């Protein structure tokens, strides 16, 4: 849902779908907009309908068309046995700042069904993924965001990480890097904000980050080629647009050091990490698909 500030009657239901084909180096992104009268969001159960496309617990089906391209999907997902992952400390979710919030409702759910791109159907058979939710009254001004649902060495591990800064008038905050790692049955929340300053930096299209707590240190890198991304236009509720550079086929490697002397570990996820950059800059060279 996009609701421009002060104009709730002009709100839209936005339907997005993206297919990344890293073998053919061809990616398809579509976005279809519907007036809010053709969208519904249940306040008490997981039930979303945008222009006839539906998302409920365990099921999503629909079609979206833009720029003469059409993507449709009929997918089921299962999981939900693990607790949600919160990007920020829980107390921040009731605060006005930051104005954008996010969480992973179902880490490591399994997807099956069909995904059809311009008439070509792809069978999805027990693909690992997640179900996420983000919301707010304004996009974060500048960020890199990453996620890995299962590493080669540890398929049940899950990483959620961001490096972000906010802008107040002409003044930028330092970059902050909240990081949450679920690994070997433990959840390491390295997201206490005063400990996250200066622990991440990114450029096009390479990102290094680090998180530290009294019990663990996690350092990592997420990177991809420019042609692994699609460019998307995000409307910003206060006005104007942001550019989102999005990939789901990036590479991720993390190194884990335990403070209690346990053997360090290295985890890798080639060609299946999420990597997203939100920016006002237009020097990235990525084609804006929608």
mmCIF file of C-alpha atoms in Angstrom:
data_model
loop_
_atom_site.group_PDB
_atom_site.id
_atom_site.type_symbol
_atom_site.label_atom_id
_atom_site.label_comp_id
_atom_site.label_asym_id
_atom_site.label_seq_id
_atom_site.Cartn_x
_atom_site.Cartn_y
_atom_site.Cartn_z
ATOM 1 C CA UNK A 1 0.000 0.000 0.000
ATOM 2 C CA UNK A 2 1.239 3.480 -0.899
ATOM 3 C CA UNK A 3 -0.506 6.355 0.881
ATOM 4 C CA UNK A 4 0.781 9.850 0.062
ATOM 5 C CA UNK A 5 1.036 12.091 3.114
ATOM 6 C CA UNK A 6 -2.120 14.138 3.635
ATOM 7 C CA UNK A 7 -3.957 12.514 0.708
ATOM 8 C CA UNK A 8 -5.312 9.149 1.890
ATOM 9 C CA UNK A 9 -7.945 9.206 -0.857
ATOM 10 C CA UNK A 10 -5.139 8.872 -3.429
ATOM 11 C CA UNK A 11 -3.700 5.738 -1.843
ATOM 12 C CA UNK A 12 -2.761 2.832 -4.107
ATOM 13 C CA UNK A 13 -2.428 -0.889 -3.867
ATOM 14 C CA UNK A 14 0.882 -1.760 -5.557
ATOM 15 C CA UNK A 15 1.445 -5.237 -6.959
ATOM 16 C CA UNK A 16 5.100 -6.123 -7.604
ATOM 17 C CA UNK A 17 6.734 -9.223 -9.072
ATOM 18 C CA UNK A 18 10.368 -9.816 -10.056
ATOM 19 C CA UNK A 19 12.020 -12.839 -11.683
ATOM 20 C CA UNK A 20 15.819 -13.092 -11.722
ATOM 21 C CA UNK A 21 17.423 -15.357 -14.331
ATOM 22 C CA UNK A 22 21.135 -15.381 -13.570
ATOM 23 C CA UNK A 23 21.889 -17.982 -16.239
ATOM 24 C CA UNK A 24 20.404 -16.022 -19.146
ATOM 25 C CA UNK A 25 21.277 -12.666 -17.516
ATOM 26 C CA UNK A 26 17.681 -11.598 -18.080
ATOM 27 C CA UNK A 27 15.516 -10.220 -15.289
ATOM 28 C CA UNK A 28 11.834 -9.287 -15.422
ATOM 29 C CA UNK A 29 10.219 -6.753 -13.101
ATOM 30 C CA UNK A 30 6.603 -5.645 -13.242
ATOM 31 C CA UNK A 31 4.508 -3.328 -11.101
ATOM 32 C CA UNK A 32 0.786 -2.754 -11.440
ATOM 33 C CA UNK A 33 -1.065 -0.048 -9.527
ATOM 34 C CA UNK A 34 -4.677 -0.230 -8.362
ATOM 35 C CA UNK A 35 -6.841 2.388 -6.641
ATOM 36 C CA UNK A 36 -7.245 1.673 -2.951
ATOM 37 C CA UNK A 37 -10.897 0.808 -3.604
ATOM 38 C CA UNK A 38 -9.621 -2.326 -5.407
ATOM 39 C CA UNK A 39 -7.381 -3.396 -2.544
ATOM 40 C CA UNK A 40 -8.085 -4.778 0.918
ATOM 41 C CA UNK A 41 -5.828 -5.458 3.902
ATOM 42 C CA UNK A 42 -7.405 -7.338 6.784
ATOM 43 C CA UNK A 43 -6.610 -5.758 10.187
ATOM 44 C CA UNK A 44 -6.850 -9.007 12.164
ATOM 45 C CA UNK A 45 -5.801 -11.934 9.937
ATOM 46 C CA UNK A 46 -3.175 -12.404 7.226
ATOM 47 C CA UNK A 47 -5.331 -11.634 4.189
ATOM 48 C CA UNK A 48 -4.342 -9.229 1.407
ATOM 49 C CA UNK A 49 -6.125 -8.651 -1.911
ATOM 50 C CA UNK A 50 -4.812 -6.237 -4.546
ATOM 51 C CA UNK A 51 -6.705 -6.149 -7.817
ATOM 52 C CA UNK A 52 -7.751 -9.781 -7.424
ATOM 53 C CA UNK A 53 -4.284 -11.076 -6.502
ATOM 54 C CA UNK A 54 -4.263 -12.621 -3.047
ATOM 55 C CA UNK A 55 -1.856 -13.325 -0.206
ATOM 56 C CA UNK A 56 -2.985 -15.396 2.769
ATOM 57 C CA UNK A 57 -1.249 -17.620 5.274
ATOM 58 C CA UNK A 58 0.436 -20.334 3.219
ATOM 59 C CA UNK A 59 -0.804 -19.223 -0.210
ATOM 60 C CA UNK A 60 -0.308 -16.499 -2.801
ATOM 61 C CA UNK A 61 -1.716 -16.257 -6.318
ATOM 62 C CA UNK A 62 -2.080 -13.493 -8.863
ATOM 63 C CA UNK A 63 -0.970 -11.635 -11.977
ATOM 64 C CA UNK A 64 0.743 -8.310 -12.618
ATOM 65 C CA UNK A 65 1.391 -6.540 -15.934
ATOM 66 C CA UNK A 66 3.433 -3.495 -16.898
ATOM 67 C CA UNK A 67 5.479 -2.345 -19.897
ATOM 68 C CA UNK A 68 3.987 -5.166 -22.043
ATOM 69 C CA UNK A 69 5.302 -7.832 -19.681
ATOM 70 C CA UNK A 70 3.219 -10.153 -17.509
ATOM 71 C CA UNK A 71 4.156 -12.201 -14.472
ATOM 72 C CA UNK A 72 1.769 -14.581 -12.737
ATOM 73 C CA UNK A 73 2.222 -16.888 -9.771
ATOM 74 C CA UNK A 74 0.459 -19.659 -7.903
ATOM 75 C CA UNK A 75 2.580 -20.543 -4.900
ATOM 76 C CA UNK A 76 2.158 -22.180 -1.546
ATOM 77 C CA UNK A 77 4.519 -21.754 1.367
ATOM 78 C CA UNK A 78 4.989 -23.635 4.605
ATOM 79 C CA UNK A 79 7.004 -22.981 7.727
ATOM 80 C CA UNK A 80 6.464 -20.605 10.571
ATOM 81 C CA UNK A 81 7.821 -22.881 13.263
ATOM 82 C CA UNK A 82 10.532 -20.384 14.194
ATOM 83 C CA UNK A 83 9.973 -17.062 15.929
ATOM 84 C CA UNK A 84 9.940 -13.894 13.781
ATOM 85 C CA UNK A 85 13.146 -11.924 13.341
ATOM 86 C CA UNK A 86 13.063 -8.224 14.187
ATOM 87 C CA UNK A 87 15.558 -5.919 12.503
ATOM 88 C CA UNK A 88 15.486 -3.456 15.405
ATOM 89 C CA UNK A 89 15.223 -3.839 19.188
ATOM 90 C CA UNK A 90 11.562 -4.437 20.059
ATOM 91 C CA UNK A 91 11.200 -1.116 21.873
ATOM 92 C CA UNK A 92 11.824 0.774 18.610
ATOM 93 C CA UNK A 93 8.662 -0.573 16.988
ATOM 94 C CA UNK A 94 6.495 1.700 19.155
ATOM 95 C CA UNK A 95 8.622 4.793 18.531
ATOM 96 C CA UNK A 96 8.202 7.473 15.861
ATOM 97 C CA UNK A 97 11.806 7.031 14.720
ATOM 98 C CA UNK A 98 12.903 5.393 12.567
ATOM 99 C CA UNK A 99 9.898 6.061 10.354
ATOM 100 C CA UNK A 100 10.406 2.798 8.431
ATOM 101 C CA UNK A 101 10.137 -0.542 10.242
ATOM 102 C CA UNK A 102 10.722 -4.118 9.086
ATOM 103 C CA UNK A 103 10.522 -7.683 10.323
ATOM 104 C CA UNK A 104 10.776 -11.233 8.984
ATOM 105 C CA UNK A 105 7.461 -12.869 9.835
ATOM 106 C CA UNK A 106 8.462 -16.359 8.699
ATOM 107 C CA UNK A 107 12.185 -17.041 8.351
ATOM 108 C CA UNK A 108 13.047 -20.122 6.291
ATOM 109 C CA UNK A 109 9.692 -21.034 4.821
ATOM 110 C CA UNK A 110 9.539 -23.396 1.835
ATOM 111 C CA UNK A 111 7.888 -22.393 -1.447
ATOM 112 C CA UNK A 112 6.337 -24.606 -4.148
ATOM 113 C CA UNK A 113 4.093 -24.006 -7.154
ATOM 114 C CA UNK A 114 4.459 -22.161 -10.459
ATOM 115 C CA UNK A 115 5.863 -18.777 -11.490
ATOM 116 C CA UNK A 116 5.109 -17.722 -15.063
ATOM 117 C CA UNK A 117 7.027 -15.003 -16.916
ATOM 118 C CA UNK A 118 5.602 -13.809 -20.252
ATOM 119 C CA UNK A 119 4.007 -17.205 -20.829
ATOM 120 C CA UNK A 120 7.020 -19.300 -19.766
ATOM 121 C CA UNK A 121 6.158 -21.346 -16.700
ATOM 122 C CA UNK A 122 8.747 -22.243 -14.068
ATOM 123 C CA UNK A 123 8.168 -24.991 -11.544
ATOM 124 C CA UNK A 124 9.083 -24.029 -7.988
ATOM 125 C CA UNK A 125 9.790 -27.122 -5.889
ATOM 126 C CA UNK A 126 10.678 -26.631 -2.219
ATOM 127 C CA UNK A 127 12.643 -23.422 -2.694
ATOM 128 C CA UNK A 128 13.891 -21.860 0.543
ATOM 129 C CA UNK A 129 12.743 -18.325 1.246
ATOM 130 C CA UNK A 130 11.001 -16.118 3.769
ATOM 131 C CA UNK A 131 7.882 -14.034 4.344
ATOM 132 C CA UNK A 132 8.621 -10.410 5.274
ATOM 133 C CA UNK A 133 6.810 -7.212 6.179
ATOM 134 C CA UNK A 134 7.912 -3.587 6.110
ATOM 135 C CA UNK A 135 5.933 -0.423 6.712
ATOM 136 C CA UNK A 136 6.219 3.213 7.679
ATOM 137 C CA UNK A 137 5.470 6.823 6.794
ATOM 138 C CA UNK A 138 8.739 7.448 4.950
ATOM 139 C CA UNK A 139 11.438 5.371 3.252
ATOM 140 C CA UNK A 140 14.783 5.204 5.016
ATOM 141 C CA UNK A 141 16.881 7.851 3.273
ATOM 142 C CA UNK A 142 19.849 5.685 2.234
ATOM 143 C CA UNK A 143 20.508 2.026 2.943
ATOM 144 C CA UNK A 144 21.841 -1.345 1.932
ATOM 145 C CA UNK A 145 19.764 -4.343 2.997
ATOM 146 C CA UNK A 146 20.608 -8.013 2.809
ATOM 147 C CA UNK A 147 19.126 -11.378 3.668
ATOM 148 C CA UNK A 148 20.190 -15.009 3.374
ATOM 149 C CA UNK A 149 17.706 -17.847 3.896
ATOM 150 C CA UNK A 150 20.080 -20.781 4.394
ATOM 151 C CA UNK A 151 23.828 -21.062 3.798
ATOM 152 C CA UNK A 152 25.668 -23.871 2.023
ATOM 153 C CA UNK A 153 27.363 -24.986 5.241
ATOM 154 C CA UNK A 154 24.275 -24.442 7.421
ATOM 155 C CA UNK A 155 20.923 -24.619 5.571
ATOM 156 C CA UNK A 156 18.945 -23.778 8.722
ATOM 157 C CA UNK A 157 20.776 -20.507 9.408
ATOM 158 C CA UNK A 158 19.287 -17.117 8.565
ATOM 159 C CA UNK A 159 20.868 -13.663 8.200
ATOM 160 C CA UNK A 160 19.120 -10.284 8.238
ATOM 161 C CA UNK A 161 21.331 -7.189 7.978
ATOM 162 C CA UNK A 162 21.216 -3.537 6.934
ATOM 163 C CA UNK A 163 23.506 -0.523 6.794
ATOM 164 C CA UNK A 164 21.489 2.693 6.847
ATOM 165 C CA UNK A 165 21.578 6.400 7.596
ATOM 166 C CA UNK A 166 18.897 9.035 8.084
ATOM 167 C CA UNK A 167 18.726 12.631 6.945
ATOM 168 C CA UNK A 168 17.395 15.488 9.065
ATOM 169 C CA UNK A 169 17.315 18.622 6.928
ATOM 170 C CA UNK A 170 20.843 18.978 5.498
ATOM 171 C CA UNK A 171 22.391 16.732 8.175
ATOM 172 C CA UNK A 172 23.065 13.015 7.750
ATOM 173 C CA UNK A 173 23.397 10.610 10.655
ATOM 174 C CA UNK A 174 26.340 8.181 10.681
ATOM 175 C CA UNK A 175 25.713 4.795 9.085
ATOM 176 C CA UNK A 176 24.233 2.192 11.450
ATOM 177 C CA UNK A 177 24.405 -1.562 10.831
ATOM 178 C CA UNK A 178 21.831 -3.642 12.723
ATOM 179 C CA UNK A 179 22.415 -7.369 12.183
ATOM 180 C CA UNK A 180 20.510 -10.466 13.326
ATOM 181 C CA UNK A 181 21.870 -13.992 12.802
ATOM 182 C CA UNK A 182 19.980 -17.174 13.650
ATOM 183 C CA UNK A 183 22.491 -20.029 13.734
ATOM 184 C CA UNK A 184 22.623 -23.445 15.379
ATOM 185 C CA UNK A 185 19.486 -22.821 17.404
ATOM 186 C CA UNK A 186 20.585 -19.431 18.751
ATOM 187 C CA UNK A 187 19.459 -15.949 17.725
ATOM 188 C CA UNK A 188 22.187 -13.311 17.910
ATOM 189 C CA UNK A 189 20.662 -9.822 17.876
ATOM 190 C CA UNK A 190 23.522 -7.450 17.068
ATOM 191 C CA UNK A 191 21.193 -4.481 16.695
ATOM 192 C CA UNK A 192 21.728 -2.291 19.770
ATOM 193 C CA UNK A 193 22.071 0.988 17.879
ATOM 194 C CA UNK A 194 24.901 2.540 19.873
ATOM 195 C CA UNK A 195 27.009 -0.524 18.986
ATOM 196 C CA UNK A 196 26.184 -0.380 15.254
ATOM 197 C CA UNK A 197 27.778 2.956 14.268
ATOM 198 C CA UNK A 198 30.580 2.700 11.720
ATOM 199 C CA UNK A 199 30.288 -1.046 11.219
ATOM 200 C CA UNK A 200 29.197 -1.090 7.584
ATOM 201 C CA UNK A 201 30.034 0.554 4.267
ATOM 202 C CA UNK A 202 28.752 -0.022 0.739
ATOM 203 C CA UNK A 203 29.166 1.164 -2.800
ATOM 204 C CA UNK A 204 27.961 -0.020 -6.197
ATOM 205 C CA UNK A 205 27.812 -3.064 -5.796
ATOM 206 C CA UNK A 206 29.864 -4.224 -2.864
ATOM 207 C CA UNK A 207 29.063 -4.125 0.844
ATOM 208 C CA UNK A 208 31.085 -4.998 3.933
ATOM 209 C CA UNK A 209 29.560 -5.138 7.402
ATOM 210 C CA UNK A 210 30.266 -6.231 10.948
ATOM 211 C CA UNK A 211 28.271 -6.826 14.116
ATOM 212 C CA UNK A 212 29.623 -7.261 17.642
ATOM 213 C CA UNK A 213 28.124 -8.362 20.956
ATOM 214 C CA UNK A 214 29.633 -9.633 24.217
ATOM 215 C CA UNK A 215 29.330 -13.224 22.939
ATOM 216 C CA UNK A 216 29.900 -13.110 19.162
ATOM 217 C CA UNK A 217 31.340 -11.136 16.265
ATOM 218 C CA UNK A 218 29.978 -11.485 12.737
ATOM 219 C CA UNK A 219 31.694 -9.889 9.746
ATOM 220 C CA UNK A 220 30.583 -10.318 6.181
ATOM 221 C CA UNK A 221 30.465 -9.235 2.582
ATOM 222 C CA UNK A 222 27.609 -9.152 0.082
ATOM 223 C CA UNK A 223 28.368 -8.312 -3.526
ATOM 224 C CA UNK A 224 27.044 -8.794 -7.047
ATOM 225 C CA UNK A 225 27.603 -7.667 -10.626
ATOM 226 C CA UNK A 226 25.695 -4.649 -11.952
ATOM 227 C CA UNK A 227 23.677 -6.885 -14.275
ATOM 228 C CA UNK A 228 22.471 -8.907 -11.274
ATOM 229 C CA UNK A 229 20.219 -5.964 -10.303
ATOM 230 C CA UNK A 230 16.969 -4.405 -11.423
ATOM 231 C CA UNK A 231 16.174 -0.751 -10.844
ATOM 232 C CA UNK A 232 12.820 0.117 -9.251
ATOM 233 C CA UNK A 233 11.079 3.418 -8.545
ATOM 234 C CA UNK A 234 9.716 3.687 -5.004
ATOM 235 C CA UNK A 235 7.182 6.415 -4.306
ATOM 236 C CA UNK A 236 7.955 8.170 -1.009
ATOM 237 C CA UNK A 237 4.908 9.109 1.137
ATOM 238 C CA UNK A 238 6.204 12.631 1.996
ATOM 239 C CA UNK A 239 6.739 13.265 -1.724
ATOM 240 C CA UNK A 240 9.213 12.465 -4.486
ATOM 241 C CA UNK A 241 10.715 9.112 -5.384
ATOM 242 C CA UNK A 242 13.588 6.884 -4.292
ATOM 243 C CA UNK A 243 15.537 4.490 -6.500
ATOM 244 C CA UNK A 244 15.785 0.895 -5.321
ATOM 245 C CA UNK A 245 18.474 -1.352 -6.792
ATOM 246 C CA UNK A 246 17.383 -4.908 -6.053
ATOM 247 C CA UNK A 247 18.994 -8.320 -6.496
ATOM 248 C CA UNK A 248 18.160 -11.777 -5.193
ATOM 249 C CA UNK A 249 21.198 -13.478 -6.774
ATOM 250 C CA UNK A 250 24.058 -11.789 -4.921
ATOM 251 C CA UNK A 251 26.914 -13.597 -3.146
ATOM 252 C CA UNK A 252 27.277 -13.547 0.634
ATOM 253 C CA UNK A 253 30.045 -14.762 2.936
ATOM 254 C CA UNK A 254 30.141 -14.283 6.703
ATOM 255 C CA UNK A 255 32.792 -15.090 9.311
ATOM 256 C CA UNK A 256 31.661 -15.927 12.836
ATOM 257 C CA UNK A 257 33.965 -15.515 15.845
ATOM 258 C CA UNK A 258 32.796 -16.715 19.258
ATOM 259 C CA UNK A 259 34.008 -14.925 22.372
ATOM 260 C CA UNK A 260 33.977 -18.170 24.411
ATOM 261 C CA UNK A 261 36.669 -19.800 22.315
ATOM 262 C CA UNK A 262 34.520 -22.007 20.100
ATOM 263 C CA UNK A 263 35.928 -22.760 16.655
ATOM 264 C CA UNK A 264 35.318 -19.871 14.214
ATOM 265 C CA UNK A 265 33.050 -20.554 11.254
ATOM 266 C CA UNK A 266 32.691 -19.280 7.698
ATOM 267 C CA UNK A 267 29.304 -19.512 5.955
ATOM 268 C CA UNK A 268 28.644 -18.851 2.284
ATOM 269 C CA UNK A 269 25.620 -18.387 0.032
ATOM 270 C CA UNK A 270 26.611 -17.995 -3.624
ATOM 271 C CA UNK A 271 24.127 -16.489 -6.087
ATOM 272 C CA UNK A 272 21.132 -16.458 -3.725
ATOM 273 C CA UNK A 273 21.557 -13.594 -1.259
ATOM 274 C CA UNK A 274 19.204 -10.632 -1.279
ATOM 275 C CA UNK A 275 21.012 -7.307 -1.794
ATOM 276 C CA UNK A 276 19.200 -4.017 -2.072
ATOM 277 C CA UNK A 277 20.384 -0.400 -2.149
ATOM 278 C CA UNK A 278 18.059 2.585 -1.752
ATOM 279 C CA UNK A 279 19.450 5.841 -3.069
ATOM 280 C CA UNK A 280 18.749 9.267 -4.588
ATOM 281 C CA UNK A 281 21.852 8.974 -6.753
ATOM 282 C CA UNK A 282 21.512 8.175 -10.464
ATOM 283 C CA UNK A 283 25.139 7.264 -11.290
ATOM 284 C CA UNK A 284 24.694 3.522 -10.657
ATOM 285 C CA UNK A 285 24.078 2.613 -14.327
ATOM 286 C CA UNK A 286 21.245 0.149 -13.599
ATOM 287 C CA UNK A 287 18.237 0.319 -15.895
ATOM 288 C CA UNK A 288 15.020 1.318 -14.140
ATOM 289 C CA UNK A 289 12.601 -1.475 -15.032
ATOM 290 C CA UNK A 290 9.539 0.071 -13.395
#
